[in-house]
Amino acid sequence: MEKKLKDLREEYLKIPIPKELNDVVQAALNEKPRKKPRIGRNILVSAAAALLIVTASVNISPAAAKAMSDIPIVEKVIKVITFVEWKEEANNSSAVIKTPAISGLENKQLEDSLNDKYLSESKQLYKEFTDSMSKLKEGEKGNISVESGYVILTDNETILSVQRYTDTISASSSTESQFDTVDKKNEVLLTLNSLFKDDRYLQVISENIKEQMKRQMAEDPEKIYWVEDDDFTAFKGIDENQNFYINEGGKLVIAFNSYEAAPGYMGAVEFIIPTKVLSDLLVGDQYIH
């Protein structure tokens, strides 16, 4: 296990990353822990001096970890690790960005493409944060908070569903997420289209979500969704690129980022689609049941 993580670390570090982030990653890997230096005025120097935590923490339960340690040979373990976490605080602003990585797939093309995407997302967040800090005038406060991480939503014998999220607080707050669901047996990335026989699912799911929105608003006056027919911002329906994942119960979950289907105070919202309304449209019941 340690050798596999070491190999992953070495391979992952070959991927180009911002010079400032690369400096601190190398320092964290090669140097002994030392007292964190004081944050300076220059955000780029500050980023290079910030405390970086490089980890290879496997996201499995303690019981599973104990069970794995008792097995002499583990033939195939697909897992998600936190490869790099960096933290920065300056000008009344902060950023915490965790970059996940998937390991254990025999389909290295899929594994590499996902890990490249995760790194690219972290690089973009890093750039946006440092750009916003560099535009501040002397003594001006940024008042920005960015937190990016990931959640393993489902991890069973059949599928692995991972959510990457970014919470941003500035003048207002917002949450954006992306989801990946991998068929662990066939080692393919599932798309919404791949789950259904044809595109009839788009209308069926959209209508079910509208029904759920109206029912929730009727039951709770604090909830508001953009679903009224005469509202130009009304939710019209999903498309094939809609965020989704499959939960531990084998149910399809449709996810919306902040402001996509409801006012900002509602945050990110999700809707579990009853399998009975999808059963005639599904390719099979291997994933959704």
mmCIF file of C-alpha atoms in Angstrom:
data_model
loop_
_atom_site.group_PDB
_atom_site.id
_atom_site.type_symbol
_atom_site.label_atom_id
_atom_site.label_comp_id
_atom_site.label_asym_id
_atom_site.label_seq_id
_atom_site.Cartn_x
_atom_site.Cartn_y
_atom_site.Cartn_z
ATOM 1 C CA MET A 1 0.000 0.000 0.000
ATOM 2 C CA GLU A 2 2.791 2.422 0.911
ATOM 3 C CA LYS A 3 4.604 1.664 -2.345
ATOM 4 C CA LYS A 4 1.457 2.345 -4.373
ATOM 5 C CA LEU A 5 0.936 5.675 -2.632
ATOM 6 C CA LYS A 6 4.581 6.578 -3.178
ATOM 7 C CA ASP A 7 4.288 5.739 -6.880
ATOM 8 C CA LEU A 8 1.116 7.823 -7.127
ATOM 9 C CA ARG A 9 2.831 10.741 -5.402
ATOM 10 C CA GLU A 10 5.798 10.644 -7.778
ATOM 11 C CA GLU A 11 3.600 10.361 -10.858
ATOM 12 C CA TYR A 12 1.248 13.113 -9.690
ATOM 13 C CA LEU A 13 4.061 15.570 -9.029
ATOM 14 C CA LYS A 14 5.101 15.351 -12.694
ATOM 15 C CA ILE A 15 1.918 17.207 -13.652
ATOM 16 C CA PRO A 16 2.660 20.963 -14.113
ATOM 17 C CA ILE A 17 1.286 23.161 -11.327
ATOM 18 C CA PRO A 18 1.778 26.871 -10.491
ATOM 19 C CA LYS A 19 5.370 27.651 -9.505
ATOM 20 C CA GLU A 20 4.329 29.055 -6.146
ATOM 21 C CA LEU A 21 2.294 25.980 -5.304
ATOM 22 C CA ASN A 22 5.055 23.692 -6.577
ATOM 23 C CA ASP A 23 7.583 25.393 -4.255
ATOM 24 C CA VAL A 24 5.566 24.729 -1.152
ATOM 25 C CA VAL A 25 4.676 21.173 -2.167
ATOM 26 C CA GLN A 26 8.358 20.375 -2.607
ATOM 27 C CA ALA A 27 9.166 22.041 0.715
ATOM 28 C CA ALA A 28 6.506 19.990 2.486
ATOM 29 C CA LEU A 29 7.789 16.778 0.924
ATOM 30 C CA ASN A 30 11.517 17.353 1.458
ATOM 31 C CA GLU A 31 11.893 19.460 4.587
ATOM 32 C CA LYS A 32 11.207 18.798 8.235
ATOM 33 C CA PRO A 33 8.283 20.656 9.803
ATOM 34 C CA ARG A 34 9.211 24.128 10.905
ATOM 35 C CA LYS A 35 7.528 27.139 12.394
ATOM 36 C CA LYS A 36 5.137 28.805 9.970
ATOM 37 C CA PRO A 37 6.597 32.127 8.779
ATOM 38 C CA ARG A 38 4.721 35.378 9.111
ATOM 39 C CA ILE A 39 2.524 36.262 6.151
ATOM 40 C CA GLY A 40 3.960 39.105 4.098
ATOM 41 C CA ARG A 41 2.348 41.723 1.904
ATOM 42 C CA ASN A 42 2.960 40.029 -1.433
ATOM 43 C CA ILE A 43 0.311 37.341 -1.949
ATOM 44 C CA LEU A 44 2.526 35.214 -4.161
ATOM 45 C CA VAL A 45 5.337 35.164 -1.615
ATOM 46 C CA SER A 46 2.717 34.531 1.029
ATOM 47 C CA ALA A 47 1.347 31.556 -0.894
ATOM 48 C CA ALA A 48 4.838 30.087 -1.139
ATOM 49 C CA ALA A 49 5.348 30.547 2.602
ATOM 50 C CA ALA A 50 1.955 29.235 3.698
ATOM 51 C CA LEU A 51 1.617 25.948 5.519
ATOM 52 C CA LEU A 52 1.097 23.112 3.044
ATOM 53 C CA ILE A 53 -0.091 19.770 4.195
ATOM 54 C CA VAL A 54 0.683 16.974 1.763
ATOM 55 C CA THR A 55 -1.173 13.843 2.665
ATOM 56 C CA ALA A 56 -2.031 10.463 1.328
ATOM 57 C CA SER A 57 -4.901 9.705 3.669
ATOM 58 C CA VAL A 58 -7.066 6.902 2.346
ATOM 59 C CA ASN A 59 -10.763 7.639 2.738
ATOM 60 C CA ILE A 60 -11.911 4.375 4.235
ATOM 61 C CA SER A 61 -13.422 3.628 7.586
ATOM 62 C CA PRO A 62 -11.181 2.546 10.500
ATOM 63 C CA ALA A 63 -12.826 -0.872 10.397
ATOM 64 C CA ALA A 64 -12.097 -1.233 6.700
ATOM 65 C CA ALA A 65 -8.525 -0.064 7.221
ATOM 66 C CA LYS A 66 -8.047 -2.669 9.961
ATOM 67 C CA ALA A 67 -9.529 -5.368 7.739
ATOM 68 C CA MET A 68 -7.214 -4.403 4.886
ATOM 69 C CA SER A 69 -4.183 -4.511 7.156
ATOM 70 C CA ASP A 70 -5.005 -8.129 8.015
ATOM 71 C CA ILE A 71 -5.065 -9.181 4.355
ATOM 72 C CA PRO A 72 -1.623 -10.130 3.007
ATOM 73 C CA ILE A 73 -2.422 -9.219 -0.631
ATOM 74 C CA VAL A 74 -4.991 -6.691 -1.796
ATOM 75 C CA GLU A 75 -5.607 -7.325 -5.481
ATOM 76 C CA LYS A 76 -7.650 -4.269 -6.366
ATOM 77 C CA VAL A 77 -8.578 -1.336 -4.169
ATOM 78 C CA ILE A 78 -10.045 1.769 -5.797
ATOM 79 C CA LYS A 79 -9.844 4.720 -3.468
ATOM 80 C CA VAL A 80 -9.758 8.510 -3.246
ATOM 81 C CA ILE A 81 -6.923 10.246 -1.451
ATOM 82 C CA THR A 82 -6.303 13.834 -0.417
ATOM 83 C CA PHE A 83 -3.077 14.471 -2.252
ATOM 84 C CA VAL A 84 -2.486 18.176 -1.618
ATOM 85 C CA GLU A 85 -4.118 20.581 0.805
ATOM 86 C CA TRP A 86 -2.988 24.180 1.006
ATOM 87 C CA LYS A 87 -4.137 27.022 3.202
ATOM 88 C CA GLU A 88 -3.661 30.772 2.838
ATOM 89 C CA GLU A 89 -4.729 33.753 4.941
ATOM 90 C CA ALA A 90 -4.014 37.360 3.960
ATOM 91 C CA ASN A 91 -5.780 40.727 3.781
ATOM 92 C CA ASN A 92 -8.754 39.481 5.769
ATOM 93 C CA SER A 93 -9.208 36.717 3.186
ATOM 94 C CA SER A 94 -8.622 32.983 3.277
ATOM 95 C CA ALA A 95 -8.465 30.021 0.955
ATOM 96 C CA VAL A 96 -8.390 26.306 1.689
ATOM 97 C CA ILE A 97 -8.098 24.040 -1.340
ATOM 98 C CA LYS A 98 -7.932 20.253 -1.242
ATOM 99 C CA THR A 99 -6.976 18.377 -4.396
ATOM 100 C CA PRO A 100 -8.241 14.791 -4.496
ATOM 101 C CA ALA A 101 -6.799 11.958 -6.563
ATOM 102 C CA ILE A 102 -8.209 8.573 -7.502
ATOM 103 C CA SER A 103 -5.924 5.547 -7.404
ATOM 104 C CA GLY A 104 -6.319 1.828 -7.996
ATOM 105 C CA LEU A 105 -8.018 1.892 -11.392
ATOM 106 C CA GLU A 106 -6.608 -0.470 -13.998
ATOM 107 C CA ASN A 107 -7.993 1.927 -16.588
ATOM 108 C CA LYS A 108 -5.140 4.412 -16.286
ATOM 109 C CA GLN A 109 -6.526 6.630 -19.022
ATOM 110 C CA LEU A 110 -9.666 7.223 -16.946
ATOM 111 C CA GLU A 111 -7.675 7.590 -13.724
ATOM 112 C CA ASP A 112 -5.274 10.108 -15.255
ATOM 113 C CA SER A 113 -8.036 12.126 -16.917
ATOM 114 C CA LEU A 114 -9.938 12.472 -13.637
ATOM 115 C CA ASN A 115 -6.822 13.407 -11.657
ATOM 116 C CA ASP A 116 -5.770 15.906 -14.330
ATOM 117 C CA LYS A 117 -9.217 17.471 -14.115
ATOM 118 C CA TYR A 118 -9.054 17.734 -10.327
ATOM 119 C CA LEU A 119 -5.636 19.371 -10.490
ATOM 120 C CA SER A 120 -6.830 21.775 -13.190
ATOM 121 C CA GLU A 121 -9.772 22.821 -11.006
ATOM 122 C CA SER A 122 -7.439 23.493 -8.061
ATOM 123 C CA LYS A 123 -5.071 25.488 -10.269
ATOM 124 C CA GLN A 124 -7.960 27.637 -11.499
ATOM 125 C CA LEU A 125 -9.178 28.330 -7.951
ATOM 126 C CA TYR A 126 -5.630 29.165 -6.910
ATOM 127 C CA LYS A 127 -5.284 31.612 -9.811
ATOM 128 C CA GLU A 128 -8.639 33.281 -9.151
ATOM 129 C CA PHE A 129 -7.820 33.776 -5.477
ATOM 130 C CA THR A 130 -4.313 35.156 -6.052
ATOM 131 C CA ASP A 131 -5.569 37.391 -8.885
ATOM 132 C CA SER A 132 -8.227 38.893 -6.622
ATOM 133 C CA MET A 133 -5.644 39.497 -3.883
ATOM 134 C CA SER A 134 -3.169 41.121 -6.284
ATOM 135 C CA LYS A 135 -5.802 43.673 -7.336
ATOM 136 C CA LEU A 136 -6.238 45.000 -3.796
ATOM 137 C CA LYS A 137 -4.842 48.409 -2.996
ATOM 138 C CA GLU A 138 -2.417 48.937 -0.117
ATOM 139 C CA GLY A 139 -4.266 48.350 3.152
ATOM 140 C CA GLU A 140 -7.465 47.224 1.426
ATOM 141 C CA LYS A 141 -9.220 44.158 2.815
ATOM 142 C CA GLY A 142 -10.303 41.397 0.473
ATOM 143 C CA ASN A 143 -13.064 39.905 2.659
ATOM 144 C CA ILE A 144 -13.073 36.746 0.552
ATOM 145 C CA SER A 145 -13.351 33.158 1.762
ATOM 146 C CA VAL A 146 -12.841 30.191 -0.544
ATOM 147 C CA GLU A 147 -13.072 26.587 0.593
ATOM 148 C CA SER A 148 -12.757 23.720 -1.853
ATOM 149 C CA GLY A 149 -12.856 20.039 -1.016
ATOM 150 C CA TYR A 150 -14.520 16.779 -1.846
ATOM 151 C CA VAL A 151 -16.962 14.254 -0.420
ATOM 152 C CA ILE A 152 -17.231 10.558 -1.192
ATOM 153 C CA LEU A 153 -20.976 10.171 -1.594
ATOM 154 C CA THR A 154 -21.098 6.498 -2.542
ATOM 155 C CA ASP A 155 -18.469 3.784 -2.343
ATOM 156 C CA ASN A 156 -19.697 0.231 -2.727
ATOM 157 C CA GLU A 157 -18.875 -2.818 -4.836
ATOM 158 C CA THR A 158 -20.480 -1.277 -7.923
ATOM 159 C CA ILE A 159 -19.935 2.466 -7.985
ATOM 160 C CA LEU A 160 -17.850 5.315 -6.638
ATOM 161 C CA SER A 161 -19.527 8.759 -6.561
ATOM 162 C CA VAL A 162 -17.344 11.756 -5.710
ATOM 163 C CA GLN A 163 -18.449 15.347 -5.214
ATOM 164 C CA ARG A 164 -16.011 18.248 -5.531
ATOM 165 C CA TYR A 165 -17.376 21.443 -4.015
ATOM 166 C CA THR A 166 -16.348 25.077 -3.746
ATOM 167 C CA ASP A 167 -17.899 27.391 -1.161
ATOM 168 C CA THR A 168 -17.233 31.062 -1.842
ATOM 169 C CA ILE A 169 -18.156 33.927 0.472
ATOM 170 C CA SER A 170 -17.651 37.508 -0.697
ATOM 171 C CA ALA A 171 -20.442 40.059 -1.052
ATOM 172 C CA SER A 172 -22.698 36.993 -1.117
ATOM 173 C CA SER A 173 -22.202 33.272 -0.715
ATOM 174 C CA SER A 174 -22.425 30.493 -3.256
ATOM 175 C CA THR A 175 -21.750 26.789 -3.563
ATOM 176 C CA GLU A 176 -20.733 25.059 -6.757
ATOM 177 C CA SER A 177 -20.187 21.336 -7.178
ATOM 178 C CA GLN A 178 -19.142 18.836 -9.765
ATOM 179 C CA PHE A 179 -19.814 15.114 -9.554
ATOM 180 C CA ASP A 180 -18.169 12.004 -10.960
ATOM 181 C CA THR A 181 -19.677 8.532 -10.764
ATOM 182 C CA VAL A 182 -17.449 5.618 -11.755
ATOM 183 C CA ASP A 183 -18.511 2.059 -12.498
ATOM 184 C CA LYS A 184 -15.859 0.272 -10.423
ATOM 185 C CA LYS A 185 -16.292 -3.124 -12.087
ATOM 186 C CA ASN A 186 -16.141 -1.985 -15.708
ATOM 187 C CA GLU A 187 -14.030 1.088 -14.875
ATOM 188 C CA VAL A 188 -15.994 3.601 -16.928
ATOM 189 C CA LEU A 189 -17.293 7.058 -16.087
ATOM 190 C CA LEU A 190 -21.085 7.074 -16.025
ATOM 191 C CA THR A 191 -23.007 9.855 -17.743
ATOM 192 C CA LEU A 192 -26.664 10.668 -17.295
ATOM 193 C CA ASN A 193 -27.392 9.578 -20.868
ATOM 194 C CA SER A 194 -25.708 6.214 -20.354
ATOM 195 C CA LEU A 195 -28.246 5.248 -17.672
ATOM 196 C CA PHE A 196 -31.293 5.494 -19.959
ATOM 197 C CA LYS A 197 -32.628 3.932 -23.160
ATOM 198 C CA ASP A 198 -33.389 7.263 -24.827
ATOM 199 C CA ASP A 199 -33.827 10.965 -24.032
ATOM 200 C CA ARG A 200 -37.372 10.634 -22.671
ATOM 201 C CA TYR A 201 -35.814 10.690 -19.221
ATOM 202 C CA LEU A 202 -35.138 14.423 -19.541
ATOM 203 C CA GLN A 203 -38.817 15.368 -19.491
ATOM 204 C CA VAL A 204 -39.786 12.712 -16.943
ATOM 205 C CA ILE A 205 -37.133 13.817 -14.454
ATOM 206 C CA SER A 206 -37.838 17.504 -15.067
ATOM 207 C CA GLU A 207 -41.550 17.075 -14.371
ATOM 208 C CA ASN A 208 -40.859 15.089 -11.216
ATOM 209 C CA ILE A 209 -38.510 17.803 -9.933
ATOM 210 C CA LYS A 210 -41.164 20.473 -10.585
ATOM 211 C CA GLU A 211 -43.684 18.412 -8.618
ATOM 212 C CA GLN A 212 -41.240 18.076 -5.728
ATOM 213 C CA MET A 213 -40.521 21.816 -5.781
ATOM 214 C CA LYS A 214 -44.211 22.734 -5.627
ATOM 215 C CA ARG A 215 -44.914 20.192 -2.906
ATOM 216 C CA GLN A 216 -42.013 21.423 -0.748
ATOM 217 C CA MET A 217 -43.134 25.051 -1.116
ATOM 218 C CA ALA A 218 -46.690 24.112 -0.150
ATOM 219 C CA GLU A 219 -45.436 22.307 2.957
ATOM 220 C CA ASP A 220 -42.842 24.893 3.984
ATOM 221 C CA PRO A 221 -43.378 28.622 3.248
ATOM 222 C CA GLU A 222 -39.679 29.247 3.908
ATOM 223 C CA LYS A 223 -38.772 27.323 0.790
ATOM 224 C CA ILE A 224 -38.802 29.006 -2.584
ATOM 225 C CA TYR A 225 -37.989 27.491 -5.969
ATOM 226 C CA TRP A 226 -38.055 29.129 -9.362
ATOM 227 C CA VAL A 227 -40.787 26.972 -10.788
ATOM 228 C CA GLU A 228 -43.680 29.308 -11.609
ATOM 229 C CA ASP A 229 -44.619 29.146 -15.302
ATOM 230 C CA ASP A 230 -44.828 32.940 -15.763
ATOM 231 C CA ASP A 231 -41.418 33.632 -14.202
ATOM 232 C CA PHE A 232 -38.650 34.249 -16.750
ATOM 233 C CA THR A 233 -36.148 32.698 -14.306
ATOM 234 C CA ALA A 234 -38.294 29.608 -13.794
ATOM 235 C CA PHE A 235 -36.759 26.162 -13.863
ATOM 236 C CA LYS A 236 -37.526 24.764 -17.311
ATOM 237 C CA GLY A 237 -35.945 21.359 -16.993
ATOM 238 C CA ILE A 238 -32.672 19.468 -16.917
ATOM 239 C CA ASP A 239 -30.408 18.666 -19.835
ATOM 240 C CA GLU A 240 -27.950 15.852 -20.484
ATOM 241 C CA ASN A 241 -25.167 17.766 -18.707
ATOM 242 C CA GLN A 242 -27.114 18.091 -15.460
ATOM 243 C CA ASN A 243 -25.195 17.411 -12.235
ATOM 244 C CA PHE A 244 -26.146 14.045 -10.765
ATOM 245 C CA TYR A 245 -24.919 11.189 -8.624
ATOM 246 C CA ILE A 246 -26.164 7.820 -7.419
ATOM 247 C CA ASN A 247 -26.521 7.553 -3.659
ATOM 248 C CA GLU A 248 -25.825 4.616 -1.354
ATOM 249 C CA GLY A 249 -29.440 3.502 -1.686
ATOM 250 C CA GLY A 250 -29.149 3.167 -5.449
ATOM 251 C CA LYS A 251 -31.292 6.246 -6.111
ATOM 252 C CA LEU A 252 -30.650 8.901 -8.739
ATOM 253 C CA VAL A 253 -30.003 12.320 -7.214
ATOM 254 C CA ILE A 254 -30.215 15.483 -9.337
ATOM 255 C CA ALA A 255 -28.113 18.334 -7.929
ATOM 256 C CA PHE A 256 -28.229 22.101 -8.517
ATOM 257 C CA ASN A 257 -25.650 24.724 -7.603
ATOM 258 C CA SER A 258 -26.599 27.902 -5.774
ATOM 259 C CA TYR A 259 -28.921 30.181 -7.790
ATOM 260 C CA GLU A 260 -29.605 27.540 -10.471
ATOM 261 C CA ALA A 261 -33.081 26.566 -9.298
ATOM 262 C CA ALA A 262 -33.712 28.679 -6.201
ATOM 263 C CA PRO A 263 -32.714 31.955 -4.504
ATOM 264 C CA GLY A 264 -29.239 32.144 -3.012
ATOM 265 C CA TYR A 265 -30.389 31.658 0.587
ATOM 266 C CA MET A 266 -31.559 28.155 -0.362
ATOM 267 C CA GLY A 267 -27.991 27.215 -1.227
ATOM 268 C CA ALA A 268 -27.279 24.139 -3.322
ATOM 269 C CA VAL A 269 -30.349 21.910 -3.610
ATOM 270 C CA GLU A 270 -30.842 18.261 -4.521
ATOM 271 C CA PHE A 271 -33.778 16.071 -5.514
ATOM 272 C CA ILE A 272 -33.970 12.301 -5.154
ATOM 273 C CA ILE A 273 -35.864 10.887 -8.129
ATOM 274 C CA PRO A 274 -38.147 7.939 -7.238
ATOM 275 C CA THR A 275 -37.002 4.868 -9.133
ATOM 276 C CA LYS A 276 -40.584 3.910 -9.934
ATOM 277 C CA VAL A 277 -40.908 6.884 -12.290
ATOM 278 C CA LEU A 278 -37.696 5.855 -14.066
ATOM 279 C CA SER A 279 -37.986 2.059 -14.185
ATOM 280 C CA ASP A 280 -39.336 1.859 -17.762
ATOM 281 C CA LEU A 281 -36.642 4.215 -19.037
ATOM 282 C CA LEU A 282 -33.550 2.697 -17.420
ATOM 283 C CA VAL A 283 -31.123 0.560 -19.387
ATOM 284 C CA GLY A 284 -31.000 -1.770 -16.395
ATOM 285 C CA ASP A 285 -31.104 -1.897 -12.611
ATOM 286 C CA GLN A 286 -27.388 -2.397 -12.026
ATOM 287 C CA TYR A 287 -26.896 1.156 -10.764
ATOM 288 C CA ILE A 288 -30.360 2.567 -10.024
ATOM 289 C CA HIS A 289 -32.889 0.340 -8.294
#
